[in-house]
Coordinates of C-alpha atoms in Angstrom, one line a residue:
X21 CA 15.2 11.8 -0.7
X22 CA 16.3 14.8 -2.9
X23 CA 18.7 12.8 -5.1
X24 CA 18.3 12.5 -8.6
X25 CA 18.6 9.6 -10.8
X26 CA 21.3 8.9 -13.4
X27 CA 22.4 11.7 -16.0
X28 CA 20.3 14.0 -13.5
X29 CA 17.1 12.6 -14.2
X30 CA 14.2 12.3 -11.6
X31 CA 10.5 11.8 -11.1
X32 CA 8.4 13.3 -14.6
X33 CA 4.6 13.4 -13.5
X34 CA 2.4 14.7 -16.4
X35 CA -1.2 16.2 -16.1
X36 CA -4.3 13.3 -17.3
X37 CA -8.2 13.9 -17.4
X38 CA -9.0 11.5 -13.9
X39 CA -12.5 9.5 -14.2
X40 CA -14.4 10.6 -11.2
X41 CA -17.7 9.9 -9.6
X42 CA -20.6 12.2 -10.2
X43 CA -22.0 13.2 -7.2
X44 CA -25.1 13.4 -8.4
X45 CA -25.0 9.5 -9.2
X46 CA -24.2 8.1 -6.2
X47 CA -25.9 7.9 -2.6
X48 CA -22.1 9.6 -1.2
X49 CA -18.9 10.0 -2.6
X50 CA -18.2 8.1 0.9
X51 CA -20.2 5.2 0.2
X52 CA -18.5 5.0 -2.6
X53 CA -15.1 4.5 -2.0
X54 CA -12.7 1.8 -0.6
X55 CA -9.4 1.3 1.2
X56 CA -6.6 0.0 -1.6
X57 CA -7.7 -3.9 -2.8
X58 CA -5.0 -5.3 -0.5
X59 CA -6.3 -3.7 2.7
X60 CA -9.7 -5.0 2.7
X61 CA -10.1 -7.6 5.1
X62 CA -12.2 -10.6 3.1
X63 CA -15.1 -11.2 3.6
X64 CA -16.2 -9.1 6.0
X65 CA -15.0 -5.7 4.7
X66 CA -16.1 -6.8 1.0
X67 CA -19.4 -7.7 1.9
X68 CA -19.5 -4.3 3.9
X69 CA -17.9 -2.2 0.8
X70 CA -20.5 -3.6 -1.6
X71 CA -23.6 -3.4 0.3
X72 CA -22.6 0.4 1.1
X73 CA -24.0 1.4 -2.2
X74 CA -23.7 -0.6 -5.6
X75 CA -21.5 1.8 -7.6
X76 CA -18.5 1.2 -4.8
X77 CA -15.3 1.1 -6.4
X78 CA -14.7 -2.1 -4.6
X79 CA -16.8 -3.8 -7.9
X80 CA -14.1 -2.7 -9.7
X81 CA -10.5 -3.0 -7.6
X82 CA -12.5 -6.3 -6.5
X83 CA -14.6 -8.0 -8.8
X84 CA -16.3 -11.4 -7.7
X85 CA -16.6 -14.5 -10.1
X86 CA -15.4 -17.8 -10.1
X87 CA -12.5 -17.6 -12.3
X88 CA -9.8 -14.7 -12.0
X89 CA -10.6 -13.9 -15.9
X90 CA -14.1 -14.1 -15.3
X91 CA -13.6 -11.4 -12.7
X92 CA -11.4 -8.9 -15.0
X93 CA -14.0 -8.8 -17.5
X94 CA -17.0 -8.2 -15.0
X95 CA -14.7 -5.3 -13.7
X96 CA -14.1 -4.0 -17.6
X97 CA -17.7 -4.1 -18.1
X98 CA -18.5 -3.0 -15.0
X99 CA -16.6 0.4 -15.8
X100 CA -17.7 1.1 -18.9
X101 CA -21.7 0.2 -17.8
X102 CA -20.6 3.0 -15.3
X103 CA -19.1 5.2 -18.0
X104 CA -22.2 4.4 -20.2
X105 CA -24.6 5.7 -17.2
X106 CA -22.7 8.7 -16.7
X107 CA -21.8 7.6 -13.0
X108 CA -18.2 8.4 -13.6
X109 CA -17.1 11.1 -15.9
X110 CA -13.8 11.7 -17.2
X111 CA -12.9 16.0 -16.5
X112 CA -13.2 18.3 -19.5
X113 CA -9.0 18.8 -19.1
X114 CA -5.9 17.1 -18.1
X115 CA -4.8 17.9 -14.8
X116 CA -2.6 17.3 -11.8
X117 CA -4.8 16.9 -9.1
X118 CA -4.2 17.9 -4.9
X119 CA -5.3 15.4 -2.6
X120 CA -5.4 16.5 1.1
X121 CA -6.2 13.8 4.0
X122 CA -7.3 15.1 7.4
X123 CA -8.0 13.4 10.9
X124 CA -7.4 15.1 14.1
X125 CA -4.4 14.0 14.8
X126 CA -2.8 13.8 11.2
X127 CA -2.7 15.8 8.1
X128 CA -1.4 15.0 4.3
X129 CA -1.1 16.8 1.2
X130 CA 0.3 15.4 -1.6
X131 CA -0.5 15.8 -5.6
X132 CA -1.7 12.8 -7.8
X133 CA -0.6 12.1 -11.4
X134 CA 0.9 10.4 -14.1
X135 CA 4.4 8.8 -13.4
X136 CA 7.1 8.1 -15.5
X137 CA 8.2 4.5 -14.9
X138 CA 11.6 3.8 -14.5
X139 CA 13.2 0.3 -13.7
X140 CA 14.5 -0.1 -9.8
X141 CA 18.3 0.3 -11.5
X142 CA 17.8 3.7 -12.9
X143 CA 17.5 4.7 -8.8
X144 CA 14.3 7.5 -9.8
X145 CA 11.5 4.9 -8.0
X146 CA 13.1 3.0 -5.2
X147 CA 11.0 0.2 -4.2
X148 CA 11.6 -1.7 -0.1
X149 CA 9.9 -4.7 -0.7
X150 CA 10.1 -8.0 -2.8
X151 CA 6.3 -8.6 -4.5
X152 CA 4.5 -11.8 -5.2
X153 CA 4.3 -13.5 -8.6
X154 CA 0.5 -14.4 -8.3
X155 CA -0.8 -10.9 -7.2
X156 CA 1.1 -9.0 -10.1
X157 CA -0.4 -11.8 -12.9
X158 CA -3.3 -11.0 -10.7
X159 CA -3.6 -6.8 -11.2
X160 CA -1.9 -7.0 -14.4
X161 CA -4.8 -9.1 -15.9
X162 CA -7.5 -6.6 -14.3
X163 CA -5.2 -3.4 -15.7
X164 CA -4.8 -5.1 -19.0
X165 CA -8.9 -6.0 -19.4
X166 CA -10.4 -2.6 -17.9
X167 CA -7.1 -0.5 -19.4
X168 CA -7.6 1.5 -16.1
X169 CA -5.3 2.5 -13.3
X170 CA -8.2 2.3 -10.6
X171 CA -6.2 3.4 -7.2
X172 CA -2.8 5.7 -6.9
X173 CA 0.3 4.2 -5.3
X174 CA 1.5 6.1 -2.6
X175 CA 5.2 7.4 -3.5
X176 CA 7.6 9.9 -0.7
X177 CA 10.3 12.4 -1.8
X178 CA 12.1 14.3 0.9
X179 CA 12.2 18.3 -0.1
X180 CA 15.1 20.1 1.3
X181 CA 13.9 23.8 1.0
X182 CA 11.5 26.1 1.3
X183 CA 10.2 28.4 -1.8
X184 CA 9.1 27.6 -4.9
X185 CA 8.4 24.1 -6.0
X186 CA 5.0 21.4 -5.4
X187 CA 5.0 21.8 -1.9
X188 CA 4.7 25.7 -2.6
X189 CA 1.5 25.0 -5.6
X190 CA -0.2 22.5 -2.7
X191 CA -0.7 25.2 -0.4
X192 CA -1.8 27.4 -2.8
X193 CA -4.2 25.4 -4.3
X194 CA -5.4 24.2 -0.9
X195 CA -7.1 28.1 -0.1
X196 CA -9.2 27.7 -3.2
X197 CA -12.7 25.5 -3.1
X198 CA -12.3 22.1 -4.0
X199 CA -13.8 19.5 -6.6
X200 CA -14.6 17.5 -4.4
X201 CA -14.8 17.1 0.0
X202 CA -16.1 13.7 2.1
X203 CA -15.9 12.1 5.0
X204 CA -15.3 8.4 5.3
X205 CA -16.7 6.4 7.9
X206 CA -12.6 5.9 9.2
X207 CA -12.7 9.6 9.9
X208 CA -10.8 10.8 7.6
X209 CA -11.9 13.6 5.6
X210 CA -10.9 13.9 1.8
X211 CA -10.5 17.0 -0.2
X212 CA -9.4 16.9 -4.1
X213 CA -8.7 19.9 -6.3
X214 CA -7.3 19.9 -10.1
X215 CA -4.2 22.2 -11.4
X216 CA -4.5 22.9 -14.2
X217 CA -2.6 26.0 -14.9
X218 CA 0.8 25.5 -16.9
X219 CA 2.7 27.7 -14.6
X220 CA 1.8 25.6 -11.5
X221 CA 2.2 22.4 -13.1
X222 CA 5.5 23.6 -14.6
X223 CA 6.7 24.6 -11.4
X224 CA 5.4 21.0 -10.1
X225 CA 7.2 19.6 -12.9
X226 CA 10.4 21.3 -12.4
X227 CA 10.2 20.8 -9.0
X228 CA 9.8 16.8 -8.7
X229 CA 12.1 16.5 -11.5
X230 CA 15.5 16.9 -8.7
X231 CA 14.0 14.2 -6.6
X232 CA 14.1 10.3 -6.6
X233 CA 10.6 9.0 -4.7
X234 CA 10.5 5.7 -2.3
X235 CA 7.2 4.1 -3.1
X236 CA 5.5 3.5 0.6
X237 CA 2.6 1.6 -0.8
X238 CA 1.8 -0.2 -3.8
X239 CA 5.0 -2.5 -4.5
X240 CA 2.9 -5.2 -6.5
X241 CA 1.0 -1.9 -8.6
X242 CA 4.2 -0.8 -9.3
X243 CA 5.3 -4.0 -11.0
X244 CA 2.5 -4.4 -12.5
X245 CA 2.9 -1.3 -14.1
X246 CA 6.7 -2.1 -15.1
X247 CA 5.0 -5.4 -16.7
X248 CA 2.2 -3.7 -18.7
X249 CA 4.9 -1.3 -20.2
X250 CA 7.1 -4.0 -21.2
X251 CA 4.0 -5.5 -23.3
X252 CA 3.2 -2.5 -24.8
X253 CA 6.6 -1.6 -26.9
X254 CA 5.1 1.2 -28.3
X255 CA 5.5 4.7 -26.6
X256 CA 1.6 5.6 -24.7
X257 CA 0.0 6.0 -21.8
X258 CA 1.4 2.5 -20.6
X259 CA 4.9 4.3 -20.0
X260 CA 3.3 5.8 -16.8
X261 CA 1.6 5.0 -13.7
X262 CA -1.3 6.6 -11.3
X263 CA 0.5 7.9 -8.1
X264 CA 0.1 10.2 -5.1
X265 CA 3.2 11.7 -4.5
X266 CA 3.9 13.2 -0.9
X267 CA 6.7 15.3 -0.1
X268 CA 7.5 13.4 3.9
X269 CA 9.9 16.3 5.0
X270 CA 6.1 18.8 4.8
X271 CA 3.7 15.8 5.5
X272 CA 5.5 12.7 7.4
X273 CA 3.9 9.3 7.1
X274 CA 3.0 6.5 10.0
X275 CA 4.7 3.5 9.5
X276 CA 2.8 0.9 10.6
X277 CA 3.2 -3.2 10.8
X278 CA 1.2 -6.0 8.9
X279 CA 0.1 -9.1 10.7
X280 CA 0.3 -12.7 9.5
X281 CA -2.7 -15.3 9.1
X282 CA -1.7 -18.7 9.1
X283 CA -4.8 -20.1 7.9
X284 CA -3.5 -24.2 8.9
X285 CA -1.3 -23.8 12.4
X286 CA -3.2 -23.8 15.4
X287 CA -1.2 -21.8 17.7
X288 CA -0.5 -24.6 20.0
X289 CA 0.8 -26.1 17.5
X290 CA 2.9 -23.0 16.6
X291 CA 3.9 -23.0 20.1
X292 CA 5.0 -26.1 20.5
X293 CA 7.7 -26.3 17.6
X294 CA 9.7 -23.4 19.2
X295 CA 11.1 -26.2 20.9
X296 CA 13.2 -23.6 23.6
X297 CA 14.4 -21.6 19.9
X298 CA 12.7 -18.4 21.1
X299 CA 11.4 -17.3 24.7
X300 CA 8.0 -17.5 25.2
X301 CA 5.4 -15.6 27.6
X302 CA 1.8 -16.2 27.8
X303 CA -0.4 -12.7 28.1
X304 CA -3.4 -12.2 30.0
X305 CA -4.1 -8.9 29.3
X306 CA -6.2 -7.1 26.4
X307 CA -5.3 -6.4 23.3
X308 CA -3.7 -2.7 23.8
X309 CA -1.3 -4.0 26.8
X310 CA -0.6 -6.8 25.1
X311 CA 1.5 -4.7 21.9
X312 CA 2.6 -2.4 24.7
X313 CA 4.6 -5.9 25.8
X314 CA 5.8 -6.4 22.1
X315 CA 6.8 -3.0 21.8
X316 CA 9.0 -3.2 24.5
X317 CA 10.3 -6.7 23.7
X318 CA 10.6 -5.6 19.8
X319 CA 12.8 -2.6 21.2
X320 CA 15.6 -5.0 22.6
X321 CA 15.7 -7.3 19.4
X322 CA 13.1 -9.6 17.5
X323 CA 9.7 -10.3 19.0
X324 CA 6.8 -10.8 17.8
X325 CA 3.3 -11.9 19.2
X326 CA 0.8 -15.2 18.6
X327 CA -3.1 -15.1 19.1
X328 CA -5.8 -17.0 17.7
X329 CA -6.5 -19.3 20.9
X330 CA -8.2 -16.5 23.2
X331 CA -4.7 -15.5 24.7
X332 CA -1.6 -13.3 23.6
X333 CA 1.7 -15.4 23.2
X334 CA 4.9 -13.1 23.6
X335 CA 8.0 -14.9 21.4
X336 CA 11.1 -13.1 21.5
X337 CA 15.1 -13.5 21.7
X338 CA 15.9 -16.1 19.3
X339 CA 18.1 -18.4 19.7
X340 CA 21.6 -17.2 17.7
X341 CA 22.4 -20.1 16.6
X342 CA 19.4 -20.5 14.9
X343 CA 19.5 -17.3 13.5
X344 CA 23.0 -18.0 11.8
X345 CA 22.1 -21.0 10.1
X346 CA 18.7 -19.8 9.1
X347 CA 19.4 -16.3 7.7
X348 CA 21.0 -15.2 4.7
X349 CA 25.3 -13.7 5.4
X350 CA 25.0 -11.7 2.2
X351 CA 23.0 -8.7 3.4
X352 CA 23.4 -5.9 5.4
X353 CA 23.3 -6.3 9.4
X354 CA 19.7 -3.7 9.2
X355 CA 18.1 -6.8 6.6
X356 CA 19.8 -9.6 8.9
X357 CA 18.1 -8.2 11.9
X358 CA 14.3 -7.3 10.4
X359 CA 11.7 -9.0 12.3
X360 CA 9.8 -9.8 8.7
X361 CA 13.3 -11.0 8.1
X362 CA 13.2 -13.5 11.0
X363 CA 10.4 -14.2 10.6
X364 CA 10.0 -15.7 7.2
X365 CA 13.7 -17.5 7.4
X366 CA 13.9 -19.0 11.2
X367 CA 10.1 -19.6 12.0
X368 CA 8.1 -19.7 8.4
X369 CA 10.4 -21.5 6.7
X370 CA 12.9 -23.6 9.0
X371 CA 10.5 -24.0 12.2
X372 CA 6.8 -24.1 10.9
X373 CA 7.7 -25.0 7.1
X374 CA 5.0 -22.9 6.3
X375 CA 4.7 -22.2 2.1
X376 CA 4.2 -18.0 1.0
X377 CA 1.7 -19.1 -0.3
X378 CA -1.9 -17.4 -0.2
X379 CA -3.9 -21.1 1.1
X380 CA -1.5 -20.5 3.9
X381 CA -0.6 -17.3 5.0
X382 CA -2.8 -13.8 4.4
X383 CA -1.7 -10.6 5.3
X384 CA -4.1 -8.3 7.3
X385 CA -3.1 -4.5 7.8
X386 CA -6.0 -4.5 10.9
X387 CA -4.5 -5.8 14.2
X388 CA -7.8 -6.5 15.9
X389 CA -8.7 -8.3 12.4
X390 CA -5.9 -10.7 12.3
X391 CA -6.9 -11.7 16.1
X392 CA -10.5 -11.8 15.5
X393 CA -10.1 -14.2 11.9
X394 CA -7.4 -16.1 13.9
X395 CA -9.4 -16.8 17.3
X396 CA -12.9 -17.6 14.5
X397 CA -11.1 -20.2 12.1
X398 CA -8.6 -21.9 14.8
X399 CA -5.2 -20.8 13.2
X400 CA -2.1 -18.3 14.2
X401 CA -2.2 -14.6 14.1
X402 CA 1.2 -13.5 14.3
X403 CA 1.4 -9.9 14.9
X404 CA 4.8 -7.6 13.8
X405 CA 5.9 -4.5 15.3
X406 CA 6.5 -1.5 12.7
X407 CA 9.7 -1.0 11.0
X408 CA 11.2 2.4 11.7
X409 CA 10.9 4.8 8.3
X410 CA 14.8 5.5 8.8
X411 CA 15.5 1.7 8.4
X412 CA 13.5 1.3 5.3
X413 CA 14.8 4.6 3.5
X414 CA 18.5 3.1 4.1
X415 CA 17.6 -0.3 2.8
X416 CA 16.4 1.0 -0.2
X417 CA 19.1 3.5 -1.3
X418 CA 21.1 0.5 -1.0
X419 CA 18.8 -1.6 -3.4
X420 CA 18.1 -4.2 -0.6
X421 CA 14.0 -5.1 -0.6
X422 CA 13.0 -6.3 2.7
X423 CA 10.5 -9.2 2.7
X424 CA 7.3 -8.3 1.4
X425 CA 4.4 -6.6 3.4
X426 CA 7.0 -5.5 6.0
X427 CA 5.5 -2.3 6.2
X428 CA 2.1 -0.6 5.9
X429 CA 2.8 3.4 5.7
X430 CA 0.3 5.6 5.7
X431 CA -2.5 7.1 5.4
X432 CA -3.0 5.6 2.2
X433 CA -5.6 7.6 -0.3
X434 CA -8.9 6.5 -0.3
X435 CA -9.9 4.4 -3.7
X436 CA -12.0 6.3 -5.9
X437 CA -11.9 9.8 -5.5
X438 CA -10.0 9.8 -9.2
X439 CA -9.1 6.8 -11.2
X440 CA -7.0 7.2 -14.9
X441 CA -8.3 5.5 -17.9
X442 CA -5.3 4.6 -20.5
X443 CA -7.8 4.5 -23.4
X444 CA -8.6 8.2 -22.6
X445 CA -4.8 8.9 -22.6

């Protein structure tokens, strides 16, 4: 995207001094890190991320205690126990800071920094997806008690030329040694470096100031953000937010689906209330052949896939009838026609009457994950096929939000690698 907001105004990202890890403090800037809070599969991944070494930042993004305030303010003192130790430092300057993410078969750059926030209206920071009232009261307690941004949203812009601008300063900056390099156990390997220079970050500045960004992940951050600013009337560091932006036209994103757990539908259960509403196949193949069939089906309209009981369940073409009387007229055909869209108005809500609510559904980025908790606890994995990036973008220059966690775009920057502290700014 490359169009401004309102009275020309667009993105403003401003330099801060990011708390890192010192090396020297920790077993491995690997064993140290975490995937954002919401992609952790719990327990399993938890338990994993804290035994790894006990300065992981999933102490912080995920505190455990019995009460959600109790487990803000072990994550405040937490951090500044860590800050006290020395095993996170703030840097001697502001700075924008470079963040590069590398497999082999995918690379991003982007540059992290302080946001302005902007309200959805003002069309600067276009968000896809609705959010959930109980996980913003949730990260907006844990902001508000450690006055810490602890992970960057992931944000796109679209550039439109070559030359100067942020793309130009990334590849720069990327031939120089970095702060920091690792390698995390997913493969990816991690570089950071800092700008500090004003003519680079001016040029950054300038730059990002003609575009209008689509936040790819971090929906619920994002109004948590918007909710901390509106208590804090004064102007300060609450008037902006940690991000990674990443220009998608240089470094394109993967798109990729997230799965639902219903925690109390067994799947024959599930099954069984289709009642001839959707066509169903039974699967006896693996896992791999069996999203090869939902890819497919999911190319000639909605489909989606059940598991939990050993065995793959293919549900697809939905009854139209059903469809009309379960879906809202008001939005545009692309919204009507969503599989999260479908989903959540024919089958969650009119067929398996099925509450958003977290004792009954979870949401699990991991595909083999959601099978694997599904097939252990006797309930209904129901796995989605991505969105394409096209359909999202369109959606949200029209201010439509899909259903939330229809999309999982990434890779998403690893938590930890650089973290903003609002009392330092």
């Amino acid at each position: 995207m490359n169009t401004s907001g309102p009275a020309g105004q667009g993105l403003r990202l401003i330099p801060f001094r990011g708390l890192r890890y010192v090396p020297e403090r920790v077993g491995s800037l690997a064993a140290v890190t975490s995937p954002p809070y919401d992609v952790v599969v719990r327990p399993d991944g938890l338990h994993h991320l804290e035994s790894a070494d006990p300065y992981n930042i999933v102490r912080l993004i995920l505190p455990q205690a019995d009460t959600a305030a109790a487990r803000h303010q072990q994550a405040a003192q937490t951090l500044k126990h860590w800050l006290a130790e020395g095993v996170l430092a703030p840097d001697s300057e502001p700075a924008l800071y470079v963040y590069e993410q590398r497999n082999a078969e995918i690379l991003q750059r982007g540059v992290v920094g302080a946001l302005a926030l902007s309200a959805p209206a003002d069309g600067i920071v276009l968000p896809h997806e609705d959010v959930m009232a109980h996980v913003v009261e949730d990260r907006a307690d844990l902001m508000r008690t450690t006055a810490a941004h602890l992970e960057p949203l992931l944000l796109t812009y679209r550039s439109d030329e070559d030359g100067p601008g942020a793309t130009a300063v990334i590849e720069r900056t990327t031939d120089r040694p970095p702060l920091l390099a690792t390698t995390t156990e997913d493969g990816y390997h991690h570089r950071l470096w800092a700008v500090t220079d004003p003519a680079d970050r001016a040029e950054i500045e300038t730059d990002l100031a003609r575009h209008q960004a689509l936040i790819a992940d971090g929906h619920h951050r994002w109004a948590t953000y918007l909710r901390l600013q509106q208590e804090h009337t004064a102007p300060g560091p609450w008037d902006f937010g940690l991000v990674l932006l990443v220009d998608t036209a240089r470094y394109p994103l993967r798109v990729r689906a997230i799965h639902r757990l219903l925690h109390r539908l067994p799947v024959a259960d599930a099954l069984a209330a289709l009642d001839g509403r959707f066509r169903v196949r039974d699967l006896d193949v693996p896992l791999p052949r069996a999203l090869d069939a939902l890819a497919e089906a999911a190319a000639e309209g909605n489909a989606f896939l059940l598991a939990g009981d050993g065995g793959f369940h293919l549900v697809d073409r939905p009854d139209p009838g059903l469809l009309s009387r379960t879906i809202r007229a008001d939005r545009p055909a692309a919204w009507r026609s969503l599989d999260a869209t479908v989903l959540h108005s024919a089958l969650l809500d009119h067929i398996w009457r099925i509450p958003d609510a977290p004792e009954h559904i979870a949401y699990i980025h991991d595909t083999a994950a959601a099978v694997e908790q599904a097939e252990r606890h006797g309930a209904t994995a129901v796995l989605m096929h991505p969105v394409r990036e096209e359909v999202v973008r369109d959606l949200a220059r029209q201010g439509v939000t899909m259903p939330r966690k229809s999309t999982s775009f990434g890779p998403k920057p690893a938590t930890g690698l650089v973290l903003r502290s609002l009392d330092l700014d």
